[in-house]
Amino acid sequence: MAQRDDVVVVGAGVVGLATALALLEDGRGVRVIEARRIGSGSSHGNCGTITPSHAPPLAAPGRVGEALRMMLRPDAPLYIRPRVDARLWRWLWRFAGRCNRRDWEASARAKSLLLNDSRARLADWIARHGLACEFSPSGEDYVFRAPAAFERGQGELDLLRELGVEVDVIDGPAYDAMEPAVLPGTAGAIRFRGDAVLRPDRYVDELARVVRERGGSIDEDRPLQRLEEDGAGVVLQTPAGPLHAREAVIAAGAWSPQLARAIDAPWLALAMQPGKGYSITYDPPSRVPLRPLVLRDWSVCVTSWPSGFRLGSTMEFSGFDERLQPRRLAALERAARASLHEPVGPRVRERWCGWRPMSCDDVPIIGRLPAHRHAWLATGHGMMGVGMSAGTGQLVADLVAGRAPAMDAAPFDPARLG
Ligand SMILES: Cc1cc2nc3c(=O)[nH]c(=O)nc-3n(C[C@H](O)[C@H](O)[C@H](O)COP(=O)(O)OP(=O)(O)OC[C@H]3O[C@@H](n4cnc5c(N)ncnc54)[C@H](O)[C@@H]3O)c2cc1C
């Protein structure tokens, strides 16, 4: 009789590892299987901001027109590479259908549940497990150089305040006086006091450490090839042989739609797309911003930790294209040069790109896999997987245990997309 694991989590990014930790804290046995190396996906080179302030989704009123205009500019913050790809166009069609005020607000409310829960839970995990990941409850600033963009940027603040986000609106001269890293000429800024920051690759490593210390195991270079239900749970086929488990959680990030057939969820192939983003990491320059900044005129995020300085962002829909595009990396530095006294650090440590797991409504997909009894999904975290990781882990642990979760799980239910 084959040995049976309790829960197998597929994918060792922030979402898979946070889920593993929450399950272990709940007294479950956990094995994580990872196709490549721990933290080798999107969780590696992202900007590491923890942002209850970012609840409003990408699918916003006016976004379709903006995206179409930007298709002509390969260095634009939001870029769809024109090409024949039936899945991409079907995904875009569903995304476009959400770009209205009602759906925008519904998605924002759903994401806010997970972001707020995660923000509080993350601080607790960091303290209890001693996660050495350069966490700082710094807050975050949106910085605007164009007055019209500053005006527009305030359009979502009423909703954010209603969702519990603490907001300060700061005029340009006052901001120039209080943030020594920015060049004079700021039109205005919005400060989100409850946001925070951490170094994401260290967070991943620390989650993996705690998972192992608490008795979990992590098998690297072990991709899931096929998932089937058997009488008492699931069988996960891998090149190193099958694994039998009571439950399986698929947390394969942007690769999740590639598993659609293997996990018998064909709808997933149409519900997600990889949203490519870039970052450049440097040794810190001598003058760094006091807290993370989003340079809103270019949608570029500036993060600094004691161990490094990072420019990141841009959203590109170009399929699973691994190439680092120089012009998109250059766009990051161009935005920083227009905004900061010291836009880059003295030495480049890494140029990176990664794929965000984008669901077509920009709301994570968390819950039981339709038509399965023992298989669960935790994916589709888009631009905020780090900031939603702890809450996702707890939500999965609650659902697998059959308990009423701490938050309403209905907006995340995979069945909404099937
Ligand atoms: C430029 C950029 C900036 C960002 N900034 C932020 C930010 O400031 N704050 C924030 O919260 N988020 C940010 N994000 C988003 C964030 O990085 C993602 O939402 C998050 O990392 C997703 O985590 P994940 O665990 O779902 O996916 P991943 O980290 O991609 O992990 C998925 C894992 O599954 C593995 N896998 C795939 N297929 C299989 C298989 N068949 N079997 C086993 N394993 C498999 C992969 O190898 C991978 O390791 C940013 C993203 C980018 C690109």
Short mmCIF file of C-alpha atoms and ligand atoms in Angstrom, two decimals:
data_model
loop_
_atom_site.label_atom_id
_atom_site.label_comp_id
_atom_site.label_asym_id
_atom_site.label_seq_id
_atom_site.Cartn_x
_atom_site.Cartn_y
_atom_site.Cartn_z
CA MET A 1 0.00 0.00 0.00
CA ALA A 2 1.52 3.37 -1.10
CA GLN A 3 2.33 5.83 1.65
CA ARG A 4 -0.13 8.74 1.64
CA ASP A 5 0.87 12.36 2.34
CA ASP A 6 -1.67 14.52 4.14
CA VAL A 7 -1.54 17.63 1.89
CA VAL A 8 0.66 18.18 -1.18
CA VAL A 9 1.07 21.82 -2.24
CA VAL A 10 2.14 22.33 -5.87
CA GLY A 11 4.44 25.36 -6.32
CA ALA A 12 7.00 26.92 -3.96
CA GLY A 13 6.36 30.62 -4.53
CA VAL A 14 4.99 32.95 -1.85
CA VAL A 15 1.47 31.59 -2.25
CA GLY A 16 2.40 27.89 -2.06
CA LEU A 17 4.79 28.38 0.85
CA ALA A 18 2.41 30.61 2.82
CA THR A 19 -0.29 27.98 2.27
CA ALA A 20 2.08 25.27 3.46
CA LEU A 21 2.86 27.27 6.61
CA ALA A 22 -0.80 27.94 7.43
CA LEU A 23 -1.61 24.23 6.95
CA LEU A 24 1.29 23.19 9.18
CA GLU A 25 0.11 25.65 11.85
CA ASP A 26 -3.25 23.95 11.59
CA GLY A 27 -1.68 20.62 12.46
CA ARG A 28 -1.64 19.19 8.91
CA GLY A 29 1.26 17.30 7.34
CA VAL A 30 2.59 19.07 4.23
CA ARG A 31 4.82 18.25 1.27
CA VAL A 32 5.51 21.00 -1.28
CA ILE A 33 6.54 19.99 -4.79
CA GLU A 34 8.22 22.57 -7.01
CA ALA A 35 8.94 22.23 -10.75
CA ARG A 36 12.20 24.17 -10.52
CA ARG A 37 13.74 25.86 -7.45
CA ILE A 38 12.11 27.44 -4.39
CA GLY A 39 11.09 31.02 -5.24
CA SER A 40 12.17 30.80 -8.87
CA GLY A 41 8.90 32.28 -10.20
CA SER A 42 7.33 35.70 -9.87
CA SER A 43 7.99 35.71 -6.13
CA HIS A 44 11.71 36.36 -6.71
CA GLY A 45 12.28 39.81 -8.23
CA ASN A 46 9.04 41.66 -7.51
CA CYS A 47 8.84 44.97 -5.64
CA GLY A 48 7.94 43.50 -2.24
CA THR A 49 5.30 46.06 -1.32
CA ILE A 50 2.43 45.03 0.96
CA THR A 51 -0.43 47.17 -0.20
CA PRO A 52 -3.98 47.21 1.15
CA SER A 53 -4.03 50.49 -0.81
CA HIS A 54 -3.87 48.58 -4.12
CA ALA A 55 -7.31 46.96 -3.78
CA PRO A 56 -8.74 48.58 -6.96
CA PRO A 57 -8.18 46.13 -9.84
CA LEU A 58 -6.44 46.62 -13.16
CA ALA A 59 -9.81 46.08 -14.87
CA ALA A 60 -10.99 49.67 -14.40
CA PRO A 61 -13.30 51.98 -16.37
CA GLY A 62 -11.34 53.45 -19.30
CA ARG A 63 -8.65 50.75 -19.21
CA VAL A 64 -9.59 49.23 -22.59
CA GLY A 65 -9.05 52.49 -24.46
CA GLU A 66 -5.81 53.09 -22.58
CA ALA A 67 -4.55 49.59 -23.43
CA LEU A 68 -5.43 50.00 -27.12
CA ARG A 69 -3.57 53.32 -27.30
CA MET A 70 -0.55 51.78 -25.58
CA MET A 71 -0.42 48.83 -28.01
CA LEU A 72 1.40 51.17 -30.37
CA ARG A 73 4.15 51.86 -27.80
CA PRO A 74 6.32 48.86 -26.85
CA ASP A 75 7.79 50.77 -23.87
CA ALA A 76 4.38 51.72 -22.41
CA PRO A 77 3.58 50.69 -18.81
CA LEU A 78 0.73 48.48 -20.08
CA TYR A 79 1.58 46.70 -23.31
CA ILE A 80 -0.22 43.98 -25.28
CA ARG A 81 2.04 42.60 -27.98
CA PRO A 82 -0.19 42.43 -31.09
CA ARG A 83 -0.33 38.78 -32.16
CA VAL A 84 -2.66 35.90 -32.97
CA ASP A 85 -3.37 34.09 -29.72
CA ALA A 86 -6.96 32.93 -29.29
CA ARG A 87 -6.59 32.37 -25.54
CA LEU A 88 -5.16 35.82 -24.96
CA TRP A 89 -7.97 37.49 -26.92
CA ARG A 90 -10.65 35.51 -25.10
CA TRP A 91 -9.04 36.49 -21.81
CA LEU A 92 -8.93 40.15 -22.89
CA TRP A 93 -12.57 39.98 -23.90
CA ARG A 94 -13.56 38.83 -20.41
CA PHE A 95 -11.20 41.39 -18.84
CA ALA A 96 -12.74 44.16 -20.97
CA GLY A 97 -16.20 43.11 -19.78
CA ARG A 98 -15.10 43.91 -16.22
CA CYS A 99 -13.89 47.43 -17.02
CA ASN A 100 -16.97 49.16 -15.62
CA ARG A 101 -17.63 50.92 -12.32
CA ARG A 102 -19.76 48.14 -10.78
CA ASP A 103 -17.33 45.27 -11.41
CA TRP A 104 -14.34 47.47 -10.58
CA GLU A 105 -15.81 48.19 -7.16
CA ALA A 106 -16.83 44.55 -6.55
CA SER A 107 -13.29 43.35 -7.33
CA ALA A 108 -11.80 46.07 -5.12
CA ARG A 109 -13.98 45.00 -2.19
CA ALA A 110 -13.00 41.34 -2.65
CA LYS A 111 -9.29 42.08 -2.92
CA SER A 112 -9.49 44.36 0.07
CA LEU A 113 -10.69 41.47 2.27
CA LEU A 114 -7.60 39.47 1.42
CA LEU A 115 -5.16 42.40 1.48
CA ASN A 116 -6.28 43.67 4.89
CA ASP A 117 -6.31 40.19 6.43
CA SER A 118 -2.87 39.44 4.95
CA ARG A 119 -1.34 42.72 6.12
CA ALA A 120 -2.25 41.97 9.75
CA ARG A 121 -1.41 38.26 9.52
CA LEU A 122 1.96 38.94 7.89
CA ALA A 123 3.07 41.18 10.77
CA ASP A 124 2.06 38.42 13.17
CA TRP A 125 3.99 35.75 11.19
CA ILE A 126 7.07 37.93 10.98
CA ALA A 127 7.07 38.42 14.75
CA ARG A 128 6.18 34.84 15.71
CA HIS A 129 8.41 33.02 13.24
CA GLY A 130 11.25 35.57 13.23
CA LEU A 131 11.09 35.93 9.42
CA ALA A 132 14.26 37.88 8.54
CA CYS A 133 13.02 39.54 5.35
CA GLU A 134 13.75 43.26 5.90
CA PHE A 135 10.09 43.92 6.68
CA SER A 136 9.23 47.54 7.45
CA PRO A 137 5.77 49.01 8.22
CA SER A 138 6.90 52.01 6.16
CA GLY A 139 3.73 53.06 4.38
CA GLU A 140 3.96 53.85 0.67
CA ASP A 141 3.64 57.01 -1.45
CA TYR A 142 2.08 57.53 -4.86
CA VAL A 143 4.03 60.42 -6.42
CA PHE A 144 2.63 62.45 -9.33
CA ARG A 145 4.51 64.89 -11.57
CA ALA A 146 1.56 65.80 -13.80
CA PRO A 147 -1.18 67.83 -12.05
CA ALA A 148 -3.93 66.14 -14.10
CA ALA A 149 -2.69 62.68 -13.05
CA PHE A 150 -2.65 63.82 -9.40
CA GLU A 151 -6.26 64.95 -9.77
CA ARG A 152 -7.28 61.65 -11.39
CA GLY A 153 -5.36 59.64 -8.81
CA GLN A 154 -7.60 60.96 -6.07
CA GLY A 155 -10.69 59.51 -7.75
CA GLU A 156 -10.45 56.20 -5.89
CA LEU A 157 -9.72 57.59 -2.43
CA ASP A 158 -13.32 57.63 -1.14
CA LEU A 159 -13.62 53.92 -1.82
CA LEU A 160 -10.22 53.20 -0.27
CA ARG A 161 -11.13 55.13 2.90
CA GLU A 162 -14.35 53.14 3.08
CA LEU A 163 -12.27 49.95 2.83
CA GLY A 164 -10.22 51.02 5.85
CA VAL A 165 -7.14 52.38 4.06
CA GLU A 166 -5.51 55.36 5.81
CA VAL A 167 -4.83 58.07 3.22
CA ASP A 168 -2.99 61.43 3.36
CA VAL A 169 -3.08 63.77 0.36
CA ILE A 170 0.07 65.93 0.23
CA ASP A 171 0.59 68.94 -2.04
CA GLY A 172 3.66 69.13 -4.27
CA PRO A 173 5.80 71.72 -2.43
CA ALA A 174 5.13 70.05 0.92
CA TYR A 175 6.10 66.68 -0.54
CA ASP A 176 9.30 68.03 -2.12
CA ALA A 177 10.25 69.34 1.33
CA MET A 178 9.57 66.06 3.15
CA GLU A 179 11.03 63.49 0.68
CA PRO A 180 14.70 64.32 0.04
CA ALA A 181 15.11 61.68 -2.69
CA VAL A 182 12.70 63.28 -5.21
CA LEU A 183 13.58 66.01 -7.70
CA PRO A 184 11.70 69.28 -7.14
CA GLY A 185 8.50 69.69 -9.16
CA THR A 186 6.18 67.07 -7.64
CA ALA A 187 2.55 67.90 -8.44
CA GLY A 188 1.33 66.02 -5.37
CA ALA A 189 1.50 62.75 -3.51
CA ILE A 190 -0.82 60.31 -1.77
CA ARG A 191 0.50 58.51 1.28
CA PHE A 192 -0.90 55.15 2.38
CA ARG A 193 0.19 54.83 5.98
CA GLY A 194 -0.85 51.20 6.44
CA ASP A 195 1.23 49.79 3.57
CA ALA A 196 4.53 48.03 4.21
CA VAL A 197 7.51 46.52 2.43
CA LEU A 198 9.76 43.46 2.60
CA ARG A 199 12.49 41.87 0.52
CA PRO A 200 10.52 39.22 -1.39
CA ASP A 201 13.30 36.71 -2.14
CA ARG A 202 14.24 36.69 1.56
CA TYR A 203 10.58 36.30 2.54
CA VAL A 204 10.39 33.23 0.28
CA ASP A 205 13.57 31.76 1.79
CA GLU A 206 12.31 32.41 5.30
CA LEU A 207 8.91 30.83 4.61
CA ALA A 208 10.73 27.77 3.26
CA ARG A 209 12.91 27.65 6.39
CA VAL A 210 9.89 27.74 8.71
CA VAL A 211 7.98 25.17 6.62
CA ARG A 212 10.91 22.75 7.01
CA GLU A 213 11.43 23.55 10.69
CA ARG A 214 7.80 22.75 11.37
CA GLY A 215 8.09 19.34 9.75
CA GLY A 216 7.05 20.10 6.17
CA SER A 217 9.15 18.89 3.23
CA ILE A 218 9.91 20.62 -0.07
CA ASP A 219 10.83 18.59 -3.18
CA GLU A 220 12.51 20.78 -5.81
CA ASP A 221 12.78 19.80 -9.50
CA ARG A 222 9.57 17.81 -9.10
CA PRO A 223 6.86 19.13 -11.45
CA LEU A 224 3.28 17.98 -11.23
CA GLN A 225 2.40 16.22 -14.49
CA ARG A 226 -1.12 15.00 -13.78
CA LEU A 227 -3.60 15.01 -10.91
CA GLU A 228 -6.27 12.35 -10.44
CA GLU A 229 -8.68 11.61 -7.65
CA ASP A 230 -8.64 8.14 -6.14
CA GLY A 231 -11.00 6.71 -3.53
CA ALA A 232 -9.27 8.27 -0.53
CA GLY A 233 -7.81 11.47 -2.00
CA VAL A 234 -5.57 12.35 -4.93
CA VAL A 235 -2.68 10.91 -6.92
CA LEU A 236 -0.12 13.39 -8.21
CA GLN A 237 1.97 12.08 -11.09
CA THR A 238 5.53 13.42 -11.17
CA PRO A 239 8.71 12.33 -13.03
CA ALA A 240 10.04 10.98 -9.71
CA GLY A 241 6.99 8.78 -9.28
CA PRO A 242 3.43 9.21 -8.05
CA LEU A 243 2.49 10.83 -4.76
CA HIS A 244 -0.67 9.85 -2.94
CA ALA A 245 -2.24 12.50 -0.73
CA ARG A 246 -5.47 13.26 1.10
CA GLU A 247 -5.60 16.75 -0.42
CA ALA A 248 -3.73 18.74 -3.09
CA VAL A 249 -3.43 22.52 -3.41
CA ILE A 250 -2.36 23.91 -6.79
CA ALA A 251 -0.37 27.13 -6.27
CA ALA A 252 1.54 27.20 -9.55
CA GLY A 253 1.27 30.97 -10.12
CA ALA A 254 1.30 32.05 -13.78
CA TRP A 255 1.89 28.42 -14.85
CA SER A 256 -1.51 27.35 -13.46
CA PRO A 257 -3.31 27.64 -16.84
CA GLN A 258 -0.65 25.38 -18.38
CA LEU A 259 -1.82 22.73 -15.90
CA ALA A 260 -5.48 23.12 -16.95
CA ARG A 261 -5.69 19.76 -18.73
CA ALA A 262 -3.50 17.94 -16.23
CA ILE A 263 -5.81 18.88 -13.36
CA ASP A 264 -8.99 18.42 -15.38
CA ALA A 265 -9.94 22.11 -15.28
CA PRO A 266 -10.00 23.17 -18.97
CA TRP A 267 -11.70 26.50 -18.09
CA LEU A 268 -8.53 27.59 -16.27
CA ALA A 269 -6.66 27.92 -19.59
CA LEU A 270 -9.03 30.75 -20.55
CA ALA A 271 -9.29 32.39 -17.12
CA MET A 272 -5.62 33.34 -16.66
CA GLN A 273 -2.78 34.97 -18.56
CA PRO A 274 0.85 35.65 -17.60
CA GLY A 275 1.33 39.40 -17.02
CA LYS A 276 5.02 40.03 -17.51
CA GLY A 277 6.85 42.56 -15.35
CA TYR A 278 10.48 43.66 -15.04
CA SER A 279 12.81 44.83 -12.32
CA ILE A 280 16.38 46.06 -11.95
CA THR A 281 18.11 45.64 -8.59
CA TYR A 282 21.15 47.73 -7.60
CA ASP A 283 23.37 48.27 -4.61
CA PRO A 284 21.65 51.14 -2.78
CA PRO A 285 22.56 54.67 -3.90
CA SER A 286 23.45 57.13 -1.13
CA ARG A 287 20.09 58.93 -1.21
CA VAL A 288 17.08 56.57 -1.25
CA PRO A 289 13.40 57.39 -0.69
CA LEU A 290 12.17 57.20 2.90
CA ARG A 291 9.52 54.64 1.91
CA PRO A 292 8.50 52.79 -1.28
CA LEU A 293 7.29 55.09 -4.04
CA VAL A 294 5.07 54.48 -7.03
CA LEU A 295 5.98 56.98 -9.75
CA ARG A 296 2.44 57.14 -10.98
CA ASP A 297 3.03 58.98 -14.25
CA TRP A 298 4.99 55.90 -15.41
CA SER A 299 3.60 53.21 -13.04
CA VAL A 300 7.10 52.44 -11.82
CA CYS A 301 7.73 51.27 -8.27
CA VAL A 302 10.89 52.28 -6.36
CA THR A 303 11.76 50.11 -3.37
CA SER A 304 14.79 50.18 -1.15
CA TRP A 305 15.89 47.83 1.59
CA PRO A 306 19.11 47.87 3.61
CA SER A 307 20.39 45.21 1.17
CA GLY A 308 19.34 46.73 -2.15
CA PHE A 309 17.47 49.22 -4.33
CA ARG A 310 14.92 48.13 -6.96
CA LEU A 311 13.04 49.72 -9.83
CA GLY A 312 10.19 47.54 -11.00
CA SER A 313 6.86 47.09 -12.69
CA THR A 314 5.39 47.39 -16.23
CA MET A 315 2.66 45.01 -17.43
CA GLU A 316 3.15 43.19 -20.71
CA PHE A 317 0.88 40.55 -22.22
CA SER A 318 3.21 38.62 -24.50
CA GLY A 319 2.50 35.04 -23.48
CA PHE A 320 5.21 32.94 -21.85
CA ASP A 321 8.02 34.93 -23.46
CA GLU A 322 11.13 34.76 -21.27
CA ARG A 323 13.15 37.45 -23.04
CA LEU A 324 14.36 40.50 -21.12
CA GLN A 325 13.37 43.40 -23.40
CA PRO A 326 16.01 46.17 -23.10
CA ARG A 327 13.52 48.92 -23.97
CA ARG A 328 11.20 47.91 -21.15
CA LEU A 329 14.10 47.86 -18.69
CA ALA A 330 15.18 51.27 -20.01
CA ALA A 331 11.67 52.62 -19.36
CA LEU A 332 12.14 51.86 -15.65
CA GLU A 333 15.33 53.91 -15.48
CA ARG A 334 13.83 56.72 -17.57
CA ALA A 335 10.99 57.14 -15.06
CA ALA A 336 13.46 57.17 -12.17
CA ARG A 337 15.68 59.76 -13.90
CA ALA A 338 12.68 62.09 -14.31
CA SER A 339 11.81 61.80 -10.61
CA LEU A 340 14.80 61.07 -8.36
CA HIS A 341 18.10 62.75 -7.49
CA GLU A 342 19.81 59.35 -7.55
CA PRO A 343 17.74 57.23 -9.94
CA VAL A 344 20.00 54.17 -10.00
CA GLY A 345 22.49 52.53 -7.67
CA PRO A 346 26.26 52.31 -8.20
CA ARG A 347 26.15 48.65 -9.32
CA VAL A 348 23.46 46.54 -11.02
CA ARG A 349 22.87 43.30 -9.14
CA GLU A 350 20.17 41.79 -11.30
CA ARG A 351 17.99 42.46 -14.33
CA TRP A 352 14.88 40.30 -14.07
CA CYS A 353 11.46 39.58 -15.49
CA GLY A 354 8.64 37.48 -14.10
CA TRP A 355 5.06 36.52 -14.88
CA ARG A 356 2.24 37.68 -12.67
CA PRO A 357 -0.64 35.19 -12.48
CA MET A 358 -3.43 37.40 -13.91
CA SER A 359 -7.03 36.22 -13.57
CA CYS A 360 -9.53 37.75 -15.98
CA ASP A 361 -11.31 39.64 -13.15
CA ASP A 362 -8.04 40.46 -11.30
CA VAL A 363 -9.37 38.64 -8.21
CA PRO A 364 -7.45 35.62 -6.86
CA ILE A 365 -8.81 32.13 -7.54
CA ILE A 366 -8.94 30.33 -4.20
CA GLY A 367 -11.10 27.38 -3.26
CA ARG A 368 -12.10 23.88 -4.20
CA LEU A 369 -11.41 22.89 -7.79
CA PRO A 370 -14.83 22.39 -9.39
CA ALA A 371 -15.74 18.70 -9.87
CA HIS A 372 -13.03 17.60 -7.42
CA ARG A 373 -13.41 16.63 -3.79
CA HIS A 374 -9.80 16.77 -2.67
CA ALA A 375 -8.13 19.34 -4.93
CA TRP A 376 -7.90 23.08 -4.28
CA LEU A 377 -6.65 26.13 -6.18
CA ALA A 378 -4.67 29.09 -4.77
CA THR A 379 -3.63 31.21 -7.74
CA GLY A 380 -4.46 34.32 -9.79
CA HIS A 381 -2.93 36.82 -7.35
CA GLY A 382 -1.86 39.12 -10.17
CA MET A 383 0.05 42.18 -9.02
CA MET A 384 -0.29 41.43 -5.30
CA GLY A 385 0.66 37.87 -4.44
CA VAL A 386 3.17 38.86 -1.78
CA GLY A 387 0.74 41.22 -0.10
CA MET A 388 -2.02 38.58 -0.21
CA SER A 389 0.09 35.55 0.68
CA ALA A 390 -0.55 35.16 4.41
CA GLY A 391 -4.32 35.62 4.10
CA THR A 392 -4.47 33.17 1.20
CA GLY A 393 -2.62 30.55 3.22
CA GLN A 394 -5.06 30.89 6.10
CA LEU A 395 -8.09 30.88 3.80
CA VAL A 396 -6.94 27.62 2.19
CA ALA A 397 -6.22 26.06 5.59
CA ASP A 398 -9.73 27.00 6.77
CA LEU A 399 -11.41 25.67 3.62
CA VAL A 400 -9.46 22.39 3.64
CA ALA A 401 -10.38 21.91 7.31
CA GLY A 402 -14.05 22.55 6.51
CA ARG A 403 -14.16 25.53 8.91
CA ALA A 404 -15.90 28.84 8.29
CA PRO A 405 -13.02 31.05 7.12
CA ALA A 406 -12.06 34.38 8.71
CA MET A 407 -13.30 36.19 5.58
CA ASP A 408 -16.04 35.65 3.00
CA ALA A 409 -14.58 33.09 0.57
CA ALA A 410 -17.30 33.47 -2.08
CA PRO A 411 -15.61 36.19 -4.24
CA PHE A 412 -12.57 33.93 -4.70
CA ASP A 413 -14.47 30.74 -5.55
CA PRO A 414 -13.00 29.12 -8.71
CA ALA A 415 -16.54 28.14 -9.76
CA ARG A 416 -17.22 31.78 -10.77
CA LEU A 417 -14.89 31.32 -13.77
CA GLY A 418 -15.75 27.78 -14.82
C1 LIG B 1 7.70 43.34 -11.65
C2 LIG B 1 6.78 42.78 -10.62
C3 LIG B 1 6.55 43.50 -9.46
C4 LIG B 1 5.66 43.01 -8.50
N1 LIG B 1 5.52 43.70 -7.33
C5 LIG B 1 4.73 43.19 -6.35
C6 LIG B 1 4.61 43.86 -5.10
O1 LIG B 1 5.22 44.92 -4.88
N2 LIG B 1 3.80 43.31 -4.16
C7 LIG B 1 3.11 42.15 -4.38
O2 LIG B 1 2.36 41.72 -3.50
N3 LIG B 1 3.22 41.49 -5.56
C8 LIG B 1 4.01 41.98 -6.54
N4 LIG B 1 4.12 41.32 -7.73
C9 LIG B 1 3.29 40.13 -7.97
C10 LIG B 1 3.86 38.90 -7.26
O3 LIG B 1 5.21 38.73 -7.65
C11 LIG B 1 3.03 37.66 -7.60
O4 LIG B 1 1.65 37.92 -7.43
C12 LIG B 1 3.41 36.50 -6.71
O5 LIG B 1 4.80 36.31 -6.70
C13 LIG B 1 2.70 35.22 -7.17
O6 LIG B 1 3.14 34.20 -6.31
P1 LIG B 1 2.86 32.68 -6.66
O7 LIG B 1 3.41 31.88 -5.54
O8 LIG B 1 1.41 32.52 -7.02
O9 LIG B 1 3.65 32.45 -8.03
P2 LIG B 1 5.21 32.15 -8.31
O10 LIG B 1 6.10 32.89 -7.39
O11 LIG B 1 5.42 32.36 -9.76
O12 LIG B 1 5.33 30.63 -7.92
C14 LIG B 1 4.73 29.59 -8.66
C15 LIG B 1 5.66 28.40 -8.56
O13 LIG B 1 5.01 27.27 -9.12
C16 LIG B 1 5.99 26.50 -9.77
N5 LIG B 1 5.35 25.60 -10.73
C17 LIG B 1 4.82 25.90 -11.93
N6 LIG B 1 4.34 24.81 -12.52
C18 LIG B 1 4.53 23.78 -11.68
C19 LIG B 1 4.27 22.38 -11.73
N7 LIG B 1 3.69 21.80 -12.80
N8 LIG B 1 4.63 21.59 -10.67
C20 LIG B 1 5.23 22.15 -9.56
N9 LIG B 1 5.52 23.48 -9.49
C21 LIG B 1 5.18 24.28 -10.52
C22 LIG B 1 6.89 27.53 -10.43
O14 LIG B 1 8.15 26.99 -10.76
C23 LIG B 1 6.95 28.60 -9.35
O15 LIG B 1 8.06 28.44 -8.48
C24 LIG B 1 4.98 41.79 -8.72
C25 LIG B 1 5.24 41.05 -9.88
C26 LIG B 1 6.12 41.53 -10.83
C27 LIG B 1 6.37 40.71 -12.05
#
